[in-house]
GROMACS .gro file of C-alpha atoms in nm:
model
  256
    1MET     CA    1  -1.942  -0.497  -2.200
    2GLU     CA    2  -1.653  -0.742  -2.230
    3ASN     CA    3  -1.394  -0.471  -2.172
    4ARG     CA    4  -1.535  -0.356  -1.838
    5ARG     CA    5  -1.277  -0.353  -1.561
    6ARG     CA    6  -1.352  -0.582  -1.266
    7VAL     CA    7  -1.375  -0.445  -0.910
    8LEU     CA    8  -1.402  -0.656  -0.595
    9PHE     CA    9  -1.492  -0.492  -0.262
   10VAL     CA   10  -1.382  -0.684   0.048
   11CYS     CA   11  -1.466  -0.648   0.418
   12THR     CA   12  -1.494  -0.897   0.699
   13ALA     CA   13  -1.857  -1.019   0.693
   14ASN     CA   14  -1.966  -0.887   0.351
   15SER     CA   15  -2.287  -0.786   0.525
   16ALA     CA   16  -2.283  -0.405   0.513
   17ARG     CA   17  -1.991  -0.193   0.388
   18SER     CA   18  -1.879  -0.406   0.096
   19LEU     CA   19  -2.235  -0.488  -0.009
   20MET     CA   20  -2.323  -0.118  -0.006
   21ALA     CA   21  -2.009  -0.042  -0.208
   22GLU     CA   22  -2.103  -0.311  -0.462
   23ALA     CA   23  -2.450  -0.164  -0.509
   24ILE     CA   24  -2.323   0.195  -0.526
   25LEU     CA   25  -2.055   0.137  -0.790
   26ARG     CA   26  -2.283  -0.083  -1.000
   27ASP     CA   27  -2.545   0.192  -1.000
   28MET     CA   28  -2.292   0.474  -1.051
   29ALA     CA   29  -2.076   0.325  -1.326
   30GLY     CA   30  -2.196  -0.025  -1.408
   31GLU     CA   31  -2.126   0.038  -1.775
   32GLN     CA   32  -1.756   0.083  -1.694
   33PHE     CA   33  -1.701  -0.167  -1.413
   34GLU     CA   34  -1.808  -0.521  -1.339
   35VAL     CA   35  -1.859  -0.522  -0.963
   36SER     CA   36  -1.881  -0.779  -0.686
   37SER     CA   37  -1.805  -0.805  -0.315
   38ALA     CA   38  -1.691  -1.069  -0.068
   39GLY     CA   39  -1.600  -1.125   0.296
   40THR     CA   40  -1.306  -1.286   0.468
   41GLN     CA   41  -1.559  -1.426   0.718
   42PRO     CA   42  -1.891  -1.390   0.531
   43GLY     CA   43  -2.220  -1.368   0.714
   44ALA     CA   44  -2.552  -1.246   0.573
   45PRO     CA   45  -2.672  -0.908   0.439
   46HIS     CA   46  -2.760  -0.678   0.726
   47PRO     CA   47  -3.124  -0.556   0.706
   48LEU     CA   48  -3.025  -0.198   0.790
   49ALA     CA   49  -2.769  -0.194   0.507
   50LEU     CA   50  -3.037  -0.304   0.263
   51GLN     CA   51  -3.276  -0.044   0.404
   52ALA     CA   52  -3.016   0.231   0.361
   53LEU     CA   53  -2.962   0.132  -0.003
   54THR     CA   54  -3.334   0.113  -0.071
   55ALA     CA   55  -3.392   0.455   0.089
   56ALA     CA   56  -3.124   0.596  -0.143
   57GLY     CA   57  -3.303   0.453  -0.444
   58LEU     CA   58  -3.043   0.182  -0.511
   59PRO     CA   59  -3.152  -0.167  -0.616
   60VAL     CA   60  -3.075  -0.450  -0.372
   61ASP     CA   61  -3.196  -0.743  -0.583
   62GLY     CA   62  -2.925  -1.004  -0.615
   63LEU     CA   63  -2.714  -0.875  -0.325
   64TYR     CA   64  -2.590  -1.156  -0.104
   65SER     CA   65  -2.288  -1.228   0.113
   66LYS     CA   66  -2.007  -1.418  -0.058
   67SER     CA   67  -1.683  -1.582   0.051
   68LEU     CA   68  -1.351  -1.437  -0.062
   69GLN     CA   69  -1.239  -1.789  -0.151
   70ALA     CA   70  -1.518  -1.807  -0.408
   71MET     CA   71  -1.372  -1.505  -0.589
   72THR     CA   72  -1.028  -1.645  -0.669
   73GLY     CA   73  -1.119  -1.796  -1.006
   74GLY     CA   74  -1.101  -1.485  -1.224
   75HIS     CA   75  -0.890  -1.174  -1.269
   76TRP     CA   76  -0.976  -0.861  -1.067
   77ASP     CA   77  -0.842  -0.529  -1.189
   78TYR     CA   78  -0.906  -0.366  -0.850
   79VAL     CA   79  -0.945  -0.533  -0.511
   80ILE     CA   80  -1.062  -0.272  -0.258
   81THR     CA   81  -1.067  -0.353   0.113
   82LEU     CA   82  -1.302  -0.145   0.327
   83CYS     CA   83  -1.155  -0.203   0.674
   84ASP     CA   84  -0.813  -0.261   0.826
   85LYS     CA   85  -0.905  -0.615   0.936
   86ALA     CA   86  -0.994  -0.715   0.581
   87ALA     CA   87  -0.678  -0.547   0.451
   88ARG     CA   88  -0.471  -0.765   0.686
   89GLU     CA   89  -0.658  -1.085   0.602
   90CYS     CA   90  -0.698  -1.036   0.227
   91GLY     CA   91  -0.373  -1.151   0.071
   92PRO     CA   92  -0.298  -1.119  -0.300
   93LEU     CA   93  -0.546  -1.313  -0.514
   94PRO     CA   94  -0.413  -1.546  -0.785
   95SER     CA   95  -0.495  -1.294  -1.060
   96MET     CA   96  -0.516  -0.940  -0.932
   97GLY     CA   97  -0.422  -0.601  -1.068
   98GLN     CA   98  -0.420  -0.339  -0.794
   99MET     CA   99  -0.509  -0.368  -0.425
  100ILE     CA  100  -0.650  -0.053  -0.264
  101ALA     CA  101  -0.705  -0.018   0.112
  102TRP     CA  102  -0.988   0.203   0.235
  103ASP     CA  103  -1.109   0.215   0.595
  104PHE     CA  104  -1.468   0.293   0.695
  105PRO     CA  105  -1.623   0.248   1.041
  106ASP     CA  106  -1.833  -0.064   1.092
  107PRO     CA  107  -2.199   0.043   1.130
  108VAL     CA  108  -2.312  -0.296   1.260
  109PRO     CA  109  -2.221  -0.261   1.633
  110GLY     CA  110  -2.429   0.056   1.667
  111ASN     CA  111  -2.724  -0.108   1.489
  112ARG     CA  112  -2.878   0.231   1.403
  113GLN     CA  113  -3.023   0.325   1.066
  114ALA     CA  114  -2.860   0.669   1.084
  115THR     CA  115  -2.516   0.510   1.124
  116PHE     CA  116  -2.564   0.286   0.820
  117THR     CA  117  -2.683   0.585   0.617
  118MET     CA  118  -2.382   0.794   0.724
  119VAL     CA  119  -2.132   0.518   0.633
  120MET     CA  120  -2.309   0.462   0.302
  121LYS     CA  121  -2.275   0.833   0.224
  122GLU     CA  122  -1.900   0.825   0.301
  123ILE     CA  123  -1.853   0.517   0.082
  124ARG     CA  124  -2.050   0.681  -0.198
  125GLU     CA  125  -1.828   0.990  -0.189
  126ARG     CA  126  -1.511   0.779  -0.204
  127ILE     CA  127  -1.647   0.570  -0.490
  128GLY     CA  128  -1.736   0.888  -0.678
  129LEU     CA  129  -1.370   0.993  -0.657
  130PHE     CA  130  -1.259   0.644  -0.761
  131VAL     CA  131  -1.478   0.658  -1.071
  132MET     CA  132  -1.356   1.007  -1.158
  133VAL     CA  133  -0.991   0.903  -1.135
  134HIS     CA  134  -1.019   0.562  -1.301
  135GLN     CA  135  -1.273   0.622  -1.574
  136LYS     CA  136  -1.151   0.553  -1.925
  137ALA     CA  137  -1.082   0.809  -2.196
  138VAL     CA  138  -1.071   1.113  -1.972
  139HIS     CA  139  -0.942   1.400  -2.185
  140ARG     CA  140  -1.054   1.695  -1.979
  141PRO     CA  141  -0.782   1.863  -1.769
  142VAL     CA  142  -0.754   1.782  -1.399
  143ARG     CA  143  -0.869   2.070  -1.179
  144TYR     CA  144  -0.691   2.102  -0.846
  145SER     CA  145  -0.860   2.272  -0.554
  146PRO     CA  146  -0.610   2.451  -0.324
  147ALA     CA  147  -0.831   2.364  -0.026
  148GLY     CA  148  -0.828   1.996  -0.125
  149ILE     CA  149  -0.449   1.999  -0.175
  150PHE     CA  150  -0.376   2.156   0.163
  151LYS     CA  151  -0.624   1.925   0.334
  152ALA     CA  152  -0.432   1.628   0.189
  153LEU     CA  153  -0.101   1.780   0.300
  154GLY     CA  154  -0.239   1.851   0.649
  155ASP     CA  155  -0.181   1.491   0.759
  156ASP     CA  156   0.181   1.425   0.860
  157ASN     CA  157   0.191   1.075   0.714
  158ARG     CA  158   0.032   1.171   0.382
  159LEU     CA  159   0.275   1.462   0.356
  160ALA     CA  160   0.572   1.237   0.434
  161THR     CA  161   0.452   0.989   0.172
  162LEU     CA  162   0.443   1.260  -0.094
  163LEU     CA  163   0.780   1.405   0.007
  164LEU     CA  164   0.949   1.066  -0.004
  165ILE     CA  165   0.799   0.992  -0.345
  166GLN     CA  166   0.911   1.331  -0.474
  167GLN     CA  167   1.263   1.283  -0.338
  168GLN     CA  168   1.297   0.928  -0.476
  169GLU     CA  169   1.094   0.994  -0.794
  170GLU     CA  170   0.899   0.669  -0.742
  171LEU     CA  171   0.840   0.419  -0.462
  172CYS     CA  172   0.634   0.105  -0.407
  173VAL     CA  173   0.427   0.020  -0.099
  174CYS     CA  174   0.691  -0.205   0.058
  175GLU     CA  175   0.953   0.070   0.029
  176LEU     CA  176   0.725   0.323   0.195
  177THR     CA  177   0.639   0.068   0.464
  178ALA     CA  178   1.009   0.024   0.542
  179ALA     CA  179   1.091   0.395   0.528
  180MET     CA  180   0.800   0.514   0.744
  181ALA     CA  181   0.791   0.211   0.977
  182LEU     CA  182   0.414   0.178   0.929
  183SER     CA  183   0.192  -0.116   0.835
  184GLN     CA  184   0.112  -0.199   0.475
  185PRO     CA  185  -0.264  -0.131   0.516
  186ARG     CA  186  -0.192   0.219   0.652
  187ILE     CA  187   0.049   0.299   0.368
  188SER     CA  188  -0.201   0.168   0.113
  189ARG     CA  189  -0.472   0.383   0.269
  190TYR     CA  190  -0.258   0.697   0.244
  191LEU     CA  191  -0.170   0.619  -0.117
  192GLY     CA  192  -0.535   0.558  -0.196
  193GLN     CA  193  -0.628   0.897  -0.049
  194LEU     CA  194  -0.350   1.069  -0.246
  195ARG     CA  195  -0.455   0.890  -0.563
  196ASP     CA  196  -0.817   0.993  -0.509
  197GLN     CA  197  -0.697   1.355  -0.496
  198VAL     CA  198  -0.499   1.294  -0.821
  199LEU     CA  199  -0.174   1.374  -0.640
  200VAL     CA  200  -0.002   1.047  -0.734
  201GLU     CA  201  -0.035   0.792  -1.012
  202ASP     CA  202   0.063   0.426  -1.011
  203GLU     CA  203   0.216   0.183  -1.259
  204ARG     CA  204   0.250  -0.194  -1.231
  205ARG     CA  205   0.585  -0.338  -1.335
  206GLY     CA  206   0.626  -0.707  -1.272
  207GLN     CA  207   0.499  -0.790  -0.924
  208TRP     CA  208   0.539  -0.433  -0.797
  209ILE     CA  209   0.318  -0.125  -0.823
  210TYR     CA  210   0.518   0.197  -0.823
  211TYR     CA  211   0.385   0.539  -0.724
  212ARG     CA  212   0.505   0.873  -0.855
  213LEU     CA  213   0.377   1.230  -0.842
  214HIS     CA  214   0.095   1.281  -1.088
  215PRO     CA  215   0.223   1.448  -1.406
  216ALA     CA  216  -0.072   1.689  -1.409
  217LEU     CA  217   0.031   1.852  -1.080
  218PRO     CA  218   0.059   2.229  -1.131
  219ASP     CA  219   0.387   2.409  -1.066
  220TRP     CA  220   0.266   2.569  -0.744
  221VAL     CA  221   0.205   2.224  -0.590
  222ILE     CA  222   0.552   2.103  -0.693
  223THR     CA  223   0.707   2.419  -0.549
  224THR     CA  224   0.511   2.375  -0.224
  225LEU     CA  225   0.632   2.016  -0.190
  226ARG     CA  226   0.994   2.116  -0.251
  227ALA     CA  227   0.972   2.385   0.015
  228ALA     CA  228   0.812   2.139   0.258
  229ARG     CA  229   1.088   1.888   0.190
  230GLU     CA  230   1.356   2.144   0.270
  231GLU     CA  231   1.181   2.241   0.592
  232ASN     CA  232   1.136   1.880   0.702
  233ARG     CA  233   1.483   1.740   0.635
  234SER     CA  234   1.533   1.629   0.995
  235GLU     CA  235   1.207   1.429   0.987
  236LEU     CA  236   1.283   1.274   0.648
  237GLU     CA  237   1.646   1.174   0.717
  238PRO     CA  238   1.561   0.875   0.943
  239MET     CA  239   1.305   0.755   0.687
  240LEU     CA  240   1.559   0.777   0.405
  241ALA     CA  241   1.813   0.592   0.619
  242ARG     CA  242   1.563   0.308   0.680
  243LEU     CA  243   1.488   0.300   0.308
  244ALA     CA  244   1.858   0.277   0.222
  245ALA     CA  245   1.902  -0.008   0.471
  246MET     CA  246   1.596  -0.199   0.347
  247PRO     CA  247   1.683  -0.565   0.277
  248GLU     CA  248   1.573  -0.716  -0.054
  249ARG     CA  249   1.459  -0.382  -0.190
  250PRO     CA  250   1.281  -0.417  -0.527
  251ASN     CA  251   1.523  -0.393  -0.818
  252ARG     CA  252   1.395  -0.163  -1.093
  253ALA     CA  253   1.617  -0.340  -1.345
  254ASP     CA  254   1.422  -0.661  -1.290
  255CYS     CA  255   1.103  -0.483  -1.398
  256ALA     CA  256   1.241  -0.324  -1.713
   0.00000   0.00000   0.00000
């Protein structure tokens, strides 16, 4: 059990989304991941969140709201924020591998059991993809669904992210933020979605995490991306110009 990777889920109050994510991943792959959760402004577990977990057959014993500050003592392989507010407020922890930004609607304002159940289902689906992508010793080939690929490419920003990465071979979050003139949480969310679809892979070098196209991508996907890049030159040119003008751009030589 000592070699389990550590995952920390973060949202604002640590009362619903992050607690549900903690319970779901622990139940789904507790033998692979050590899991906890925290809040930037912690409150108390919401009764409807606990009811949704219990109705799904997931244990809730030991679930309680925790402060993010209390989680800074150890190393976390993955820190996953579950809302844009938490992504903005959760800075890098002292010892952290990869930060991933997800965004799920807050079920608390509606205060309806059906809303909590729906959000829990969405979180469970995303965590299932996370486990599939990040599980150890995966030797079976990746299977790409054309419908899933084209759904991922159907969003202009996700498509632009992929095309920029293909054109530059690899980019980090800050470079994509500068090129696309979007916030870091949004860029991280797009990259997380692309990674969940096994379209990109990441590698940490020094303080930077670089993203490149996944080496398992079939030829037809690569060809599709090249054709899309040619057809979208006018949209990409301003982004490439902003990237070229980026001050203090990460130096690959410093990471070698």
